[in-house]
Tab-separated table of C-alpha atoms in Angstrom:
chain	number	residue	atom	x	y	z
A	1	UNK	CA	7.069	30.345	4.478
A	2	UNK	CA	4.344	27.974	3.307
A	3	UNK	CA	1.258	28.041	5.483
A	4	UNK	CA	-0.981	25.507	3.732
A	5	UNK	CA	-0.962	23.095	0.789
A	6	UNK	CA	-4.319	22.106	-0.683
A	7	UNK	CA	-5.761	20.775	-3.925
A	8	UNK	CA	-8.616	22.070	-6.030
A	9	UNK	CA	-10.402	19.438	-8.090
A	10	UNK	CA	-9.796	16.627	-5.607
A	11	UNK	CA	-13.371	15.423	-5.211
A	12	UNK	CA	-12.922	12.689	-2.591
A	13	UNK	CA	-13.882	13.280	1.030
A	14	UNK	CA	-11.409	13.540	3.901
A	15	UNK	CA	-11.612	9.867	4.990
A	16	UNK	CA	-10.704	8.508	1.552
A	17	UNK	CA	-7.246	7.299	0.568
A	18	UNK	CA	-6.680	10.138	-1.885
A	19	UNK	CA	-7.618	13.078	0.316
A	20	UNK	CA	-5.474	16.203	0.485
A	21	UNK	CA	-3.573	15.019	3.558
A	22	UNK	CA	-2.447	11.807	1.844
A	23	UNK	CA	-1.468	13.656	-1.328
A	24	UNK	CA	0.636	16.041	0.752
A	25	UNK	CA	2.574	13.056	2.130
A	26	UNK	CA	3.854	12.389	-1.397
A	27	UNK	CA	5.406	15.863	-1.607
A	28	UNK	CA	8.755	17.338	-0.627
A	29	UNK	CA	7.140	20.729	-0.028
A	30	UNK	CA	5.415	20.560	3.359
A	31	UNK	CA	2.912	22.955	4.945
A	32	UNK	CA	3.410	24.596	8.322
A	33	UNK	CA	1.710	23.404	11.483
A	34	UNK	CA	-1.649	24.898	12.425
A	35	UNK	CA	-1.586	28.433	13.778
A	36	UNK	CA	1.240	29.980	11.776
A	37	UNK	CA	-0.610	33.292	11.425
A	38	UNK	CA	-2.929	33.066	14.432
A	39	UNK	CA	-2.332	34.528	17.855
A	40	UNK	CA	-0.880	33.168	20.145
A	41	UNK	CA	0.257	30.055	18.223
A	42	UNK	CA	2.234	32.162	15.752
A	43	UNK	CA	4.831	32.660	18.498
A	44	UNK	CA	5.195	28.877	18.949
A	45	UNK	CA	4.935	27.474	15.418
A	46	UNK	CA	8.042	27.030	13.290
A	47	UNK	CA	6.968	27.649	9.711
A	48	UNK	CA	7.932	25.409	6.817
A	49	UNK	CA	10.189	27.197	4.328
A	50	UNK	CA	9.248	27.474	0.693
A	51	UNK	CA	11.565	25.137	-1.269
A	52	UNK	CA	12.475	26.583	-4.675
A	53	UNK	CA	11.990	23.941	-7.357
A	54	UNK	CA	10.297	21.450	-5.036
A	55	UNK	CA	6.831	21.929	-6.495
A	56	UNK	CA	7.983	20.957	-9.987
A	57	UNK	CA	9.372	17.728	-8.577
A	58	UNK	CA	6.209	17.094	-6.537
A	59	UNK	CA	3.986	16.748	-9.613
A	60	UNK	CA	5.285	13.285	-10.504
A	61	UNK	CA	4.899	11.623	-7.046
A	62	UNK	CA	1.333	12.919	-6.704
A	63	UNK	CA	0.316	11.666	-10.152
A	64	UNK	CA	2.006	8.290	-9.585
A	65	UNK	CA	0.221	7.828	-6.257
A	66	UNK	CA	-3.132	8.552	-7.889
A	67	UNK	CA	-2.380	6.154	-10.754
A	68	UNK	CA	-1.475	3.392	-8.269
A	69	UNK	CA	-4.885	3.903	-6.689
A	70	UNK	CA	-7.078	3.876	-9.773
A	71	UNK	CA	-6.856	7.365	-11.281
A	72	UNK	CA	-4.668	6.706	-14.328
A	73	UNK	CA	-5.777	9.873	-16.076
A	74	UNK	CA	-5.108	12.146	-13.096
A	75	UNK	CA	-3.113	15.240	-13.957
A	76	UNK	CA	-1.722	17.890	-11.667
A	77	UNK	CA	-2.051	20.801	-14.062
A	78	UNK	CA	-0.132	23.388	-12.090
A	79	UNK	CA	0.488	25.232	-8.838
A	80	UNK	CA	-0.849	28.554	-7.629
A	81	UNK	CA	0.830	30.625	-4.925
A	82	UNK	CA	-1.522	32.773	-2.835
A	83	UNK	CA	0.173	35.355	-0.644
A	84	UNK	CA	-1.180	35.483	2.900
A	85	UNK	CA	1.342	37.894	4.408
A	86	UNK	CA	3.709	40.316	2.781
A	87	UNK	CA	7.367	40.398	3.636
A	88	UNK	CA	8.626	43.252	5.852
A	89	UNK	CA	11.951	44.043	7.463
A	90	UNK	CA	11.018	41.899	10.475
A	91	UNK	CA	8.821	39.227	8.944
A	92	UNK	CA	9.064	36.898	5.968
A	93	UNK	CA	6.289	36.444	3.445
A	94	UNK	CA	3.737	33.639	3.948
A	95	UNK	CA	2.093	31.773	1.083
A	96	UNK	CA	-0.574	29.157	0.500
A	97	UNK	CA	0.108	26.578	-2.219
A	98	UNK	CA	-2.855	25.392	-4.292
A	99	UNK	CA	-2.530	22.461	-6.681
A	100	UNK	CA	-4.990	22.344	-9.560
A	101	UNK	CA	-5.912	18.700	-9.996
A	102	UNK	CA	-7.973	16.874	-12.608
A	103	UNK	CA	-8.434	13.333	-11.300
A	104	UNK	CA	-10.396	11.991	-14.284
A	105	UNK	CA	-12.385	8.729	-14.290
A	106	UNK	CA	-11.545	5.879	-11.954
A	107	UNK	CA	-10.361	2.446	-13.160
A	108	UNK	CA	-12.061	-0.643	-11.700
A	109	UNK	CA	-10.970	-4.255	-11.337
A	110	UNK	CA	-12.205	-7.172	-13.357
A	111	UNK	CA	-12.405	-10.608	-11.761
A	112	UNK	CA	-8.801	-11.745	-11.111
A	113	UNK	CA	-7.479	-14.763	-12.995
A	114	UNK	CA	-5.823	-17.518	-10.961
A	115	UNK	CA	-3.966	-20.466	-12.465
A	116	UNK	CA	-2.623	-23.267	-10.275
A	117	UNK	CA	-0.387	-25.232	-12.601
A	118	UNK	CA	0.393	-28.192	-10.319
A	119	UNK	CA	-2.669	-28.234	-8.070
A	120	UNK	CA	-3.048	-31.417	-5.987
A	121	UNK	CA	-5.826	-33.783	-6.951
A	122	UNK	CA	-7.229	-33.781	-3.417
A	123	UNK	CA	-7.497	-31.184	-0.714
A	124	UNK	CA	-7.035	-27.558	-1.700
A	125	UNK	CA	-8.605	-26.070	-4.814
A	126	UNK	CA	-8.278	-22.898	-6.865
A	127	UNK	CA	-11.373	-21.520	-5.125
A	128	UNK	CA	-9.591	-21.862	-1.766
A	129	UNK	CA	-6.781	-19.684	-3.088
A	130	UNK	CA	-9.064	-17.186	-4.797
A	131	UNK	CA	-10.556	-16.198	-1.439
A	132	UNK	CA	-7.116	-14.964	-0.340
A	133	UNK	CA	-6.899	-12.336	-3.085
A	134	UNK	CA	-8.372	-9.000	-1.907
A	135	UNK	CA	-9.201	-7.898	-5.467
A	136	UNK	CA	-12.940	-7.740	-6.098
A	137	UNK	CA	-14.691	-7.178	-9.397
A	138	UNK	CA	-15.869	-3.585	-9.990
A	139	UNK	CA	-13.896	-2.273	-7.029
A	140	UNK	CA	-11.448	0.559	-7.573
A	141	UNK	CA	-7.975	-0.400	-8.790
A	142	UNK	CA	-5.346	-0.353	-6.051
A	143	UNK	CA	-1.851	-1.615	-6.724
A	144	UNK	CA	-1.358	-2.494	-3.056
A	145	UNK	CA	-4.075	-5.158	-3.404
A	146	UNK	CA	-1.982	-6.916	-6.048
A	147	UNK	CA	0.992	-7.380	-3.726
A	148	UNK	CA	-1.267	-8.221	-0.779
A	149	UNK	CA	-2.774	-11.061	-2.813
A	150	UNK	CA	0.687	-12.347	-3.740
A	151	UNK	CA	1.815	-12.311	-0.102
A	152	UNK	CA	-1.405	-13.977	1.086
A	153	UNK	CA	-1.090	-16.807	-1.425
A	154	UNK	CA	2.555	-17.542	-0.667
A	155	UNK	CA	2.042	-17.352	3.091
A	156	UNK	CA	-0.962	-19.689	2.913
A	157	UNK	CA	0.855	-22.285	0.811
A	158	UNK	CA	4.006	-22.113	2.949
A	159	UNK	CA	1.817	-22.894	5.953
A	160	UNK	CA	-0.119	-25.785	4.388
A	161	UNK	CA	2.678	-28.105	3.329
A	162	UNK	CA	4.147	-26.336	0.268
A	163	UNK	CA	7.448	-24.717	1.383
A	164	UNK	CA	8.670	-24.194	-2.203
A	165	UNK	CA	5.492	-22.553	-3.478
A	166	UNK	CA	5.930	-19.522	-5.726
A	167	UNK	CA	3.442	-16.989	-7.044
A	168	UNK	CA	3.872	-14.867	-10.157
A	169	UNK	CA	1.540	-11.955	-10.792
A	170	UNK	CA	0.837	-9.909	-13.892
A	171	UNK	CA	-1.360	-6.820	-14.135
A	172	UNK	CA	-2.919	-5.571	-17.356
A	173	UNK	CA	-4.572	-2.158	-17.411
A	174	UNK	CA	-6.808	-0.645	-20.074
A	175	UNK	CA	-6.957	3.006	-18.925
A	176	UNK	CA	-9.034	4.118	-21.891
A	177	UNK	CA	-11.711	1.612	-20.822
A	178	UNK	CA	-11.221	2.178	-17.069
A	179	UNK	CA	-10.635	-1.507	-16.357
A	180	UNK	CA	-7.777	-3.675	-15.096
A	181	UNK	CA	-7.120	-7.345	-14.392
A	182	UNK	CA	-4.592	-9.160	-12.222
A	183	UNK	CA	-3.469	-12.681	-13.113
A	184	UNK	CA	-1.837	-14.982	-10.550
A	185	UNK	CA	0.099	-18.088	-11.568
A	186	UNK	CA	0.777	-20.463	-8.674
A	187	UNK	CA	3.439	-23.166	-8.657
A	188	UNK	CA	3.184	-25.098	-5.419
A	189	UNK	CA	6.071	-27.532	-5.884
A	190	UNK	CA	6.448	-30.759	-3.953
A	191	UNK	CA	4.385	-31.152	-0.806
A	192	UNK	CA	6.383	-31.615	2.388
A	193	UNK	CA	5.727	-32.950	5.866
A	194	UNK	CA	7.678	-32.539	9.089
A	195	UNK	CA	10.197	-35.210	9.994
A	196	UNK	CA	11.830	-36.056	13.314
A	197	UNK	CA	12.778	-33.241	15.666
A	198	UNK	CA	16.333	-32.998	16.909
A	199	UNK	CA	17.543	-30.566	19.569
A	200	UNK	CA	21.120	-29.343	19.857
A	201	UNK	CA	22.657	-27.671	22.865
A	202	UNK	CA	20.421	-29.342	25.462
A	203	UNK	CA	22.061	-29.616	28.868
A	204	UNK	CA	19.269	-29.935	31.409
A	205	UNK	CA	15.945	-30.379	29.558
A	206	UNK	CA	15.644	-33.794	27.878
A	207	UNK	CA	14.378	-33.852	24.313
A	208	UNK	CA	11.227	-35.841	25.031
A	209	UNK	CA	10.064	-33.174	27.482
A	210	UNK	CA	10.391	-30.462	24.848
A	211	UNK	CA	8.611	-32.594	22.265
A	212	UNK	CA	5.593	-33.011	24.539
A	213	UNK	CA	5.389	-29.224	24.914
A	214	UNK	CA	5.237	-28.677	21.152
A	215	UNK	CA	1.972	-28.426	19.224
A	216	UNK	CA	3.452	-29.933	16.068
A	217	UNK	CA	4.385	-33.541	15.454
A	218	UNK	CA	6.324	-35.488	12.855
A	219	UNK	CA	4.241	-36.153	9.718
A	220	UNK	CA	2.282	-32.903	10.171
A	221	UNK	CA	2.207	-30.743	6.997
A	222	UNK	CA	5.086	-28.298	6.830
A	223	UNK	CA	4.090	-24.893	8.239
A	224	UNK	CA	6.374	-21.907	8.664
A	225	UNK	CA	3.930	-20.239	11.063
A	226	UNK	CA	3.670	-23.261	13.366
A	227	UNK	CA	7.421	-23.768	13.387
A	228	UNK	CA	7.885	-20.180	14.521
């Protein structure tokens, strides 16, 4: 059985997003619940079996997770098995698994680039869109921020009169220099406004009553959120 899985060389504290608990979530080999060898919990805890070959396959997911969160040079250099209980006729052996990790330097963001190819002459500007991108200069690289920025931009444009807006994103990383940059290219397409409302399937409630209850009106800018 495997009692515990931990990492040596992982320097971040327990509240960070690369602590041992999060790294263990990337693995197929799981540790047992607390109390595997302690009385009286040892009678209640079902231990996690040691999975032959799983640790070799767990190296890649751990390193990929760290790379997606700014540690491009992180290397899981190997595993160490520490025996905590010997096997007997009545009991199986219990081991701790220790991963030897070298996280290396962290990669930080540069200011993101944002290009709005068909920006309207009045109203919204590139600066309005830039505020929706969670990437900040000198902050640690996180791939999730790239996709969050893409979703934020598309959602904002779809709710401000641009239902055909599209966002393309490109990320360039210079690991040897510990820097990265995300570039967003926005194509808003034709601006659209709401037209007349028509209701189908009405039997008792007249259309004009429903229209008065709605917060949107014809000629308002198209908005997916307000339509929902």
